[in-house]
Amino acid sequence: MKQITTIINPFRLDDLREAVSDLGIHGMTVTEVKGFGRQKGHVENYRGAEYAVDFLPKIKVEIAVSDDVVEDVIGVIQQSVKTGKVGDGKIFVTDIERVIRIRTGETDDDAL
């Protein structure tokens, strides 16, 4: 089992959710986060004053999947959120040692 964590632009979330649902993935965790990478923020004007926005709003999506669909999910994420511009995001894939569904006691792939 793997956990796929992706950091994306907020306006791409609906596209990602639909694409992942089409693969049969039934759950994800979404968190509003702030950060920066190569974008390094930007400068905005507000009421005539300039100020730097160092941390940009992003969405962190975490999806737990079985090993056999990892590459499919990664491909769908890339297709659904890519704009070709700086700031499209990152995908992180990590191993999951164990999963337990609290309600039923199911474990591992059955718990996903």
Short mmCIF file of N, CA, C and O in Angstrom, two decimals:
data_model
loop_
_atom_site.label_atom_id
_atom_site.label_comp_id
_atom_site.label_asym_id
_atom_site.label_seq_id
_atom_site.Cartn_x
_atom_site.Cartn_y
_atom_site.Cartn_z
N MET A 1 0.84 -1.18 0.00
CA MET A 1 0.00 0.00 0.00
C MET A 1 0.88 1.24 0.00
O MET A 1 1.98 1.22 0.55
N LYS A 2 0.38 2.27 -0.60
CA LYS A 2 1.11 3.54 -0.69
C LYS A 2 0.20 4.69 -0.30
O LYS A 2 -1.01 4.62 -0.47
N GLN A 3 0.83 5.74 0.20
CA GLN A 3 0.12 7.00 0.39
C GLN A 3 0.67 7.97 -0.64
O GLN A 3 1.88 8.20 -0.71
N ILE A 4 -0.23 8.50 -1.43
CA ILE A 4 0.15 9.49 -2.43
C ILE A 4 -0.28 10.85 -1.89
O ILE A 4 -1.46 11.09 -1.65
N THR A 5 0.71 11.71 -1.70
CA THR A 5 0.45 13.06 -1.22
C THR A 5 0.82 14.01 -2.34
O THR A 5 1.91 13.92 -2.90
N THR A 6 -0.09 14.89 -2.66
CA THR A 6 0.19 15.85 -3.72
C THR A 6 -0.16 17.25 -3.24
O THR A 6 -1.13 17.45 -2.51
N ILE A 7 0.65 18.20 -3.62
CA ILE A 7 0.43 19.62 -3.31
C ILE A 7 0.06 20.28 -4.63
O ILE A 7 0.84 20.23 -5.59
N ILE A 8 -1.12 20.89 -4.67
CA ILE A 8 -1.61 21.45 -5.94
C ILE A 8 -2.18 22.85 -5.72
O ILE A 8 -2.39 23.28 -4.59
N ASN A 9 -2.46 23.52 -6.83
CA ASN A 9 -3.16 24.81 -6.78
C ASN A 9 -4.62 24.56 -6.41
O ASN A 9 -5.23 23.60 -6.87
N PRO A 10 -5.19 25.44 -5.59
CA PRO A 10 -6.57 25.25 -5.13
C PRO A 10 -7.59 25.12 -6.26
O PRO A 10 -8.53 24.33 -6.16
N PHE A 11 -7.41 25.83 -7.35
CA PHE A 11 -8.40 25.81 -8.42
C PHE A 11 -8.39 24.50 -9.21
O PHE A 11 -9.26 24.27 -10.05
N ARG A 12 -7.45 23.60 -8.96
CA ARG A 12 -7.38 22.32 -9.66
C ARG A 12 -8.01 21.17 -8.85
O ARG A 12 -8.08 20.04 -9.32
N LEU A 13 -8.49 21.45 -7.65
CA LEU A 13 -8.99 20.39 -6.77
C LEU A 13 -10.18 19.65 -7.36
O LEU A 13 -10.23 18.41 -7.33
N ASP A 14 -11.16 20.34 -7.90
CA ASP A 14 -12.35 19.67 -8.46
C ASP A 14 -11.98 18.74 -9.61
O ASP A 14 -12.50 17.63 -9.72
N ASP A 15 -11.06 19.18 -10.46
CA ASP A 15 -10.61 18.34 -11.57
C ASP A 15 -9.92 17.08 -11.04
O ASP A 15 -10.16 15.98 -11.56
N LEU A 16 -9.10 17.24 -10.02
CA LEU A 16 -8.42 16.10 -9.43
C LEU A 16 -9.41 15.13 -8.80
O LEU A 16 -9.34 13.92 -9.00
N ARG A 17 -10.36 15.65 -8.06
CA ARG A 17 -11.35 14.79 -7.39
C ARG A 17 -12.14 13.97 -8.40
O ARG A 17 -12.33 12.76 -8.23
N GLU A 18 -12.58 14.60 -9.47
CA GLU A 18 -13.33 13.89 -10.50
C GLU A 18 -12.48 12.81 -11.18
O GLU A 18 -12.94 11.69 -11.40
N ALA A 19 -11.25 13.14 -11.50
CA ALA A 19 -10.37 12.20 -12.18
C ALA A 19 -10.06 10.99 -11.31
O ALA A 19 -10.06 9.85 -11.80
N VAL A 20 -9.81 11.22 -10.04
CA VAL A 20 -9.50 10.12 -9.13
C VAL A 20 -10.75 9.26 -8.89
O VAL A 20 -10.67 8.04 -8.83
N SER A 21 -11.90 9.89 -8.80
CA SER A 21 -13.16 9.15 -8.64
C SER A 21 -13.42 8.25 -9.84
O SER A 21 -13.92 7.13 -9.68
N ASP A 22 -13.08 8.71 -11.03
CA ASP A 22 -13.26 7.90 -12.23
C ASP A 22 -12.41 6.63 -12.20
O ASP A 22 -12.74 5.64 -12.85
N LEU A 23 -11.32 6.65 -11.43
CA LEU A 23 -10.47 5.46 -11.27
C LEU A 23 -11.03 4.49 -10.23
O LEU A 23 -10.51 3.40 -10.07
N GLY A 24 -12.05 4.92 -9.50
CA GLY A 24 -12.62 4.07 -8.47
C GLY A 24 -12.03 4.30 -7.09
O GLY A 24 -12.25 3.51 -6.18
N ILE A 25 -11.29 5.39 -6.93
CA ILE A 25 -10.75 5.74 -5.62
C ILE A 25 -11.86 6.45 -4.86
O ILE A 25 -12.41 7.44 -5.34
N HIS A 26 -12.17 5.96 -3.66
CA HIS A 26 -13.34 6.44 -2.94
C HIS A 26 -13.06 7.43 -1.82
O HIS A 26 -13.99 7.93 -1.22
N GLY A 27 -11.81 7.67 -1.51
CA GLY A 27 -11.55 8.58 -0.41
C GLY A 27 -10.25 9.35 -0.57
O GLY A 27 -9.31 8.88 -1.20
N MET A 28 -10.24 10.52 0.00
CA MET A 28 -9.04 11.35 0.02
C MET A 28 -9.17 12.33 1.18
O MET A 28 -10.28 12.61 1.63
N THR A 29 -8.06 12.80 1.64
CA THR A 29 -8.04 13.83 2.67
C THR A 29 -7.49 15.10 2.04
O THR A 29 -6.46 15.07 1.37
N VAL A 30 -8.18 16.21 2.25
CA VAL A 30 -7.79 17.48 1.65
C VAL A 30 -7.54 18.49 2.76
O VAL A 30 -8.36 18.64 3.67
N THR A 31 -6.40 19.17 2.67
CA THR A 31 -6.03 20.17 3.66
C THR A 31 -5.61 21.44 2.94
O THR A 31 -4.86 21.38 1.96
N GLU A 32 -6.08 22.58 3.44
CA GLU A 32 -5.60 23.86 2.92
C GLU A 32 -4.27 24.17 3.59
O GLU A 32 -4.18 24.17 4.81
N VAL A 33 -3.25 24.42 2.78
CA VAL A 33 -1.92 24.70 3.31
C VAL A 33 -1.35 25.93 2.62
O VAL A 33 -1.92 26.43 1.65
N LYS A 34 -0.23 26.41 3.12
CA LYS A 34 0.49 27.51 2.49
C LYS A 34 1.94 27.10 2.37
O LYS A 34 2.47 26.40 3.22
N GLY A 35 2.58 27.54 1.31
CA GLY A 35 3.98 27.21 1.13
C GLY A 35 4.54 27.89 -0.11
O GLY A 35 3.88 28.67 -0.77
N PHE A 36 5.80 27.55 -0.39
CA PHE A 36 6.42 28.06 -1.60
C PHE A 36 7.52 27.10 -2.02
O PHE A 36 8.04 26.33 -1.22
N GLY A 37 7.83 27.13 -3.28
CA GLY A 37 8.92 26.35 -3.84
C GLY A 37 9.70 27.27 -4.74
O GLY A 37 10.11 28.36 -4.33
N ARG A 38 9.82 26.90 -5.97
CA ARG A 38 10.54 27.75 -6.92
C ARG A 38 9.79 29.03 -7.23
O ARG A 38 10.37 30.00 -7.71
N GLN A 39 8.49 29.04 -6.97
CA GLN A 39 7.70 30.26 -7.19
C GLN A 39 8.19 31.40 -6.31
O GLN A 39 8.18 32.54 -6.70
N LYS A 40 8.53 31.09 -5.08
CA LYS A 40 9.05 32.06 -4.10
C LYS A 40 8.10 33.22 -3.85
O LYS A 40 8.51 34.32 -3.56
N GLY A 41 6.82 32.98 -3.99
CA GLY A 41 5.85 34.04 -3.70
C GLY A 41 5.78 35.07 -4.80
O GLY A 41 6.31 34.89 -5.88
N HIS A 42 5.12 36.16 -4.50
CA HIS A 42 4.99 37.25 -5.46
C HIS A 42 4.63 38.54 -4.71
O HIS A 42 4.37 38.53 -3.52
N VAL A 43 4.63 39.66 -5.44
CA VAL A 43 4.32 40.95 -4.86
C VAL A 43 2.92 41.36 -5.31
O VAL A 43 2.57 41.22 -6.48
N GLU A 44 2.11 41.85 -4.37
CA GLU A 44 0.76 42.33 -4.69
C GLU A 44 0.61 43.77 -4.25
O GLU A 44 1.32 44.23 -3.36
N ASN A 45 -0.32 44.45 -4.88
CA ASN A 45 -0.66 45.82 -4.49
C ASN A 45 -2.00 45.81 -3.77
O ASN A 45 -2.95 45.19 -4.24
N TYR A 46 -2.06 46.50 -2.65
CA TYR A 46 -3.32 46.62 -1.91
C TYR A 46 -3.44 48.05 -1.43
O TYR A 46 -2.61 48.54 -0.66
N ARG A 47 -4.46 48.74 -1.93
CA ARG A 47 -4.69 50.14 -1.59
C ARG A 47 -3.44 51.00 -1.79
O ARG A 47 -3.07 51.82 -0.95
N GLY A 48 -2.77 50.75 -2.89
CA GLY A 48 -1.62 51.56 -3.26
C GLY A 48 -0.31 51.14 -2.64
O GLY A 48 0.73 51.69 -2.96
N ALA A 49 -0.34 50.18 -1.73
CA ALA A 49 0.90 49.72 -1.09
C ALA A 49 1.28 48.35 -1.62
O ALA A 49 0.43 47.50 -1.85
N GLU A 50 2.58 48.16 -1.82
CA GLU A 50 3.08 46.86 -2.26
C GLU A 50 3.42 46.02 -1.04
O GLU A 50 3.97 46.52 -0.07
N TYR A 51 3.10 44.73 -1.11
CA TYR A 51 3.55 43.82 -0.07
C TYR A 51 3.83 42.45 -0.68
O TYR A 51 3.25 42.07 -1.70
N ALA A 52 4.75 41.74 -0.06
CA ALA A 52 5.16 40.44 -0.57
C ALA A 52 4.30 39.34 0.02
O ALA A 52 4.03 39.33 1.23
N VAL A 53 3.87 38.45 -0.85
CA VAL A 53 3.16 37.26 -0.41
C VAL A 53 4.16 36.11 -0.52
O VAL A 53 4.43 35.61 -1.61
N ASP A 54 4.75 35.74 0.61
CA ASP A 54 5.81 34.72 0.61
C ASP A 54 5.25 33.30 0.58
O ASP A 54 5.83 32.42 -0.03
N PHE A 55 4.15 33.07 1.27
CA PHE A 55 3.56 31.74 1.32
C PHE A 55 2.26 31.76 0.51
O PHE A 55 1.34 32.50 0.82
N LEU A 56 2.24 30.94 -0.52
CA LEU A 56 1.09 30.90 -1.42
C LEU A 56 0.09 29.84 -0.98
O LEU A 56 0.49 28.78 -0.49
N PRO A 57 -1.19 30.09 -1.15
CA PRO A 57 -2.19 29.09 -0.77
C PRO A 57 -2.12 27.89 -1.71
O PRO A 57 -2.06 28.04 -2.93
N LYS A 58 -2.11 26.70 -1.12
CA LYS A 58 -2.07 25.45 -1.87
C LYS A 58 -3.05 24.47 -1.23
O LYS A 58 -3.57 24.72 -0.14
N ILE A 59 -3.27 23.37 -1.89
CA ILE A 59 -4.09 22.29 -1.37
C ILE A 59 -3.22 21.04 -1.28
O ILE A 59 -2.51 20.70 -2.23
N LYS A 60 -3.28 20.38 -0.12
CA LYS A 60 -2.57 19.12 0.07
C LYS A 60 -3.61 18.00 0.04
O LYS A 60 -4.56 18.01 0.82
N VAL A 61 -3.43 17.06 -0.86
CA VAL A 61 -4.35 15.94 -1.02
C VAL A 61 -3.60 14.66 -0.69
O VAL A 61 -2.52 14.42 -1.24
N GLU A 62 -4.18 13.86 0.20
CA GLU A 62 -3.58 12.59 0.59
C GLU A 62 -4.54 11.46 0.20
O GLU A 62 -5.72 11.51 0.53
N ILE A 63 -4.00 10.48 -0.52
CA ILE A 63 -4.80 9.36 -1.00
C ILE A 63 -4.05 8.07 -0.68
O ILE A 63 -2.89 7.91 -1.06
N ALA A 64 -4.72 7.13 0.01
CA ALA A 64 -4.13 5.82 0.29
C ALA A 64 -4.65 4.84 -0.75
O ALA A 64 -5.86 4.75 -0.97
N VAL A 65 -3.74 4.11 -1.40
CA VAL A 65 -4.13 3.18 -2.46
C VAL A 65 -3.35 1.88 -2.35
O VAL A 65 -2.28 1.83 -1.74
N SER A 66 -3.88 0.84 -2.98
CA SER A 66 -3.14 -0.42 -3.05
C SER A 66 -2.03 -0.28 -4.09
O SER A 66 -2.09 0.57 -4.99
N ASP A 67 -1.02 -1.13 -3.97
CA ASP A 67 0.15 -1.03 -4.83
C ASP A 67 -0.16 -1.14 -6.32
O ASP A 67 0.53 -0.55 -7.15
N ASP A 68 -1.20 -1.89 -6.67
CA ASP A 68 -1.47 -2.13 -8.08
C ASP A 68 -2.05 -0.94 -8.83
O ASP A 68 -2.09 -0.95 -10.07
N VAL A 69 -2.49 0.11 -8.14
CA VAL A 69 -3.07 1.27 -8.83
C VAL A 69 -2.24 2.55 -8.66
O VAL A 69 -2.64 3.61 -9.13
N VAL A 70 -1.08 2.44 -8.03
CA VAL A 70 -0.26 3.62 -7.75
C VAL A 70 0.08 4.39 -9.02
O VAL A 70 -0.13 5.61 -9.09
N GLU A 71 0.58 3.71 -10.03
CA GLU A 71 1.00 4.41 -11.26
C GLU A 71 -0.20 5.04 -11.97
O GLU A 71 -0.08 6.12 -12.54
N ASP A 72 -1.35 4.36 -11.93
CA ASP A 72 -2.55 4.92 -12.55
C ASP A 72 -2.96 6.22 -11.85
O ASP A 72 -3.31 7.20 -12.51
N VAL A 73 -2.92 6.22 -10.52
CA VAL A 73 -3.31 7.41 -9.76
C VAL A 73 -2.33 8.55 -10.02
O VAL A 73 -2.74 9.69 -10.24
N ILE A 74 -1.05 8.24 -10.05
CA ILE A 74 -0.05 9.27 -10.33
C ILE A 74 -0.30 9.88 -11.72
O ILE A 74 -0.28 11.10 -11.88
N GLY A 75 -0.56 9.05 -12.70
CA GLY A 75 -0.83 9.55 -14.05
C GLY A 75 -2.05 10.44 -14.12
O GLY A 75 -2.04 11.49 -14.76
N VAL A 76 -3.10 10.04 -13.42
CA VAL A 76 -4.34 10.82 -13.41
C VAL A 76 -4.12 12.15 -12.70
O VAL A 76 -4.63 13.18 -13.14
N ILE A 77 -3.35 12.15 -11.62
CA ILE A 77 -3.05 13.40 -10.92
C ILE A 77 -2.31 14.34 -11.86
O ILE A 77 -2.67 15.51 -12.00
N GLN A 78 -1.28 13.84 -12.52
CA GLN A 78 -0.51 14.68 -13.43
C GLN A 78 -1.38 15.26 -14.54
O GLN A 78 -1.28 16.44 -14.86
N GLN A 79 -2.22 14.43 -15.13
CA GLN A 79 -3.07 14.90 -16.23
C GLN A 79 -4.10 15.92 -15.77
O GLN A 79 -4.39 16.87 -16.49
N SER A 80 -4.64 15.73 -14.57
CA SER A 80 -5.75 16.58 -14.16
C SER A 80 -5.33 17.92 -13.57
O SER A 80 -6.11 18.86 -13.57
N VAL A 81 -4.09 18.04 -13.08
CA VAL A 81 -3.70 19.30 -12.44
C VAL A 81 -2.63 20.08 -13.21
O VAL A 81 -2.38 21.24 -12.89
N LYS A 82 -2.03 19.48 -14.20
CA LYS A 82 -0.93 20.15 -14.91
C LYS A 82 -1.42 21.31 -15.75
O LYS A 82 -2.35 21.18 -16.55
N THR A 83 -0.79 22.48 -15.55
CA THR A 83 -1.06 23.64 -16.39
C THR A 83 0.17 23.98 -17.23
O THR A 83 0.07 24.77 -18.15
N GLY A 84 1.32 23.42 -16.85
CA GLY A 84 2.56 23.73 -17.55
C GLY A 84 3.27 24.95 -17.03
O GLY A 84 4.26 25.39 -17.57
N LYS A 85 2.74 25.52 -15.94
CA LYS A 85 3.33 26.73 -15.36
C LYS A 85 4.00 26.40 -14.03
O LYS A 85 3.68 25.40 -13.39
N VAL A 86 4.91 27.27 -13.62
CA VAL A 86 5.56 27.12 -12.33
C VAL A 86 4.49 27.11 -11.25
O VAL A 86 3.55 27.91 -11.29
N GLY A 87 4.61 26.21 -10.30
CA GLY A 87 3.65 26.15 -9.20
C GLY A 87 2.59 25.08 -9.36
O GLY A 87 1.65 25.02 -8.57
N ASP A 88 2.72 24.22 -10.38
CA ASP A 88 1.74 23.14 -10.56
C ASP A 88 1.72 22.18 -9.38
O ASP A 88 0.70 21.59 -9.10
N GLY A 89 2.84 22.02 -8.69
CA GLY A 89 2.84 21.20 -7.49
C GLY A 89 3.82 20.05 -7.54
O GLY A 89 4.67 19.95 -8.41
N LYS A 90 3.65 19.15 -6.56
CA LYS A 90 4.52 17.99 -6.40
C LYS A 90 3.66 16.79 -6.03
O LYS A 90 2.58 16.93 -5.48
N ILE A 91 4.20 15.59 -6.29
CA ILE A 91 3.59 14.34 -5.86
C ILE A 91 4.63 13.58 -5.05
O ILE A 91 5.77 13.42 -5.50
N PHE A 92 4.24 13.12 -3.87
CA PHE A 92 5.09 12.32 -3.00
C PHE A 92 4.44 10.96 -2.80
O PHE A 92 3.24 10.89 -2.52
N VAL A 93 5.21 9.89 -2.93
CA VAL A 93 4.68 8.54 -2.73
C VAL A 93 5.46 7.90 -1.59
O VAL A 93 6.69 7.82 -1.65
N THR A 94 4.74 7.46 -0.57
CA THR A 94 5.36 6.82 0.59
C THR A 94 4.69 5.49 0.90
O THR A 94 3.52 5.28 0.57
N ASP A 95 5.44 4.60 1.51
CA ASP A 95 4.90 3.30 1.90
C ASP A 95 3.99 3.43 3.11
O ASP A 95 4.24 4.23 4.00
N ILE A 96 2.94 2.60 3.11
CA ILE A 96 2.06 2.49 4.28
C ILE A 96 2.28 1.10 4.84
O ILE A 96 2.14 0.10 4.13
N GLU A 97 2.62 1.04 6.09
CA GLU A 97 2.89 -0.25 6.72
C GLU A 97 1.61 -1.01 7.04
O GLU A 97 1.52 -2.21 6.85
N ARG A 98 0.62 -0.28 7.54
CA ARG A 98 -0.60 -0.95 7.99
C ARG A 98 -1.76 0.04 8.00
O ARG A 98 -1.58 1.21 8.33
N VAL A 99 -2.95 -0.45 7.67
CA VAL A 99 -4.17 0.36 7.71
C VAL A 99 -5.22 -0.45 8.46
O VAL A 99 -5.37 -1.65 8.23
N ILE A 100 -5.95 0.21 9.34
CA ILE A 100 -7.02 -0.44 10.09
C ILE A 100 -8.25 0.45 10.02
O ILE A 100 -8.19 1.63 10.37
N ARG A 101 -9.37 -0.10 9.56
CA ARG A 101 -10.63 0.62 9.59
C ARG A 101 -11.20 0.48 10.99
O ARG A 101 -11.48 -0.62 11.45
N ILE A 102 -11.36 1.58 11.69
CA ILE A 102 -11.76 1.55 13.09
C ILE A 102 -13.13 0.91 13.28
O ILE A 102 -13.32 0.08 14.16
N ARG A 103 -14.09 1.27 12.44
CA ARG A 103 -15.46 0.79 12.60
C ARG A 103 -15.58 -0.72 12.52
O ARG A 103 -16.26 -1.35 13.33
N THR A 104 -14.90 -1.34 11.52
CA THR A 104 -15.10 -2.77 11.28
C THR A 104 -13.91 -3.63 11.69
O THR A 104 -14.04 -4.85 11.77
N GLY A 105 -12.76 -3.02 11.89
CA GLY A 105 -11.57 -3.80 12.21
C GLY A 105 -10.87 -4.36 10.98
O GLY A 105 -9.88 -5.07 11.10
N GLU A 106 -11.39 -4.05 9.78
CA GLU A 106 -10.74 -4.51 8.55
C GLU A 106 -9.33 -3.93 8.49
O GLU A 106 -9.07 -2.84 9.00
N THR A 107 -8.42 -4.67 7.83
CA THR A 107 -7.03 -4.23 7.78
C THR A 107 -6.54 -4.16 6.34
O THR A 107 -7.09 -4.80 5.44
N ASP A 108 -5.51 -3.39 6.18
CA ASP A 108 -4.75 -3.25 4.94
C ASP A 108 -5.64 -2.96 3.72
O ASP A 108 -6.46 -2.06 3.79
N ASP A 109 -5.51 -3.69 2.61
CA ASP A 109 -6.28 -3.36 1.41
C ASP A 109 -7.77 -3.38 1.64
O ASP A 109 -8.51 -2.59 1.04
N ASP A 110 -8.27 -4.25 2.51
CA ASP A 110 -9.70 -4.30 2.81
C ASP A 110 -10.17 -3.02 3.51
O ASP A 110 -11.33 -2.65 3.41
N ALA A 111 -9.26 -2.36 4.20
CA ALA A 111 -9.61 -1.13 4.93
C ALA A 111 -9.61 0.09 4.03
O ALA A 111 -10.14 1.14 4.40
N LEU A 112 -9.01 -0.02 2.86
CA LEU A 112 -8.99 1.13 1.95
C LEU A 112 -10.34 1.28 1.30
O LEU A 112 -10.80 2.29 0.96
#
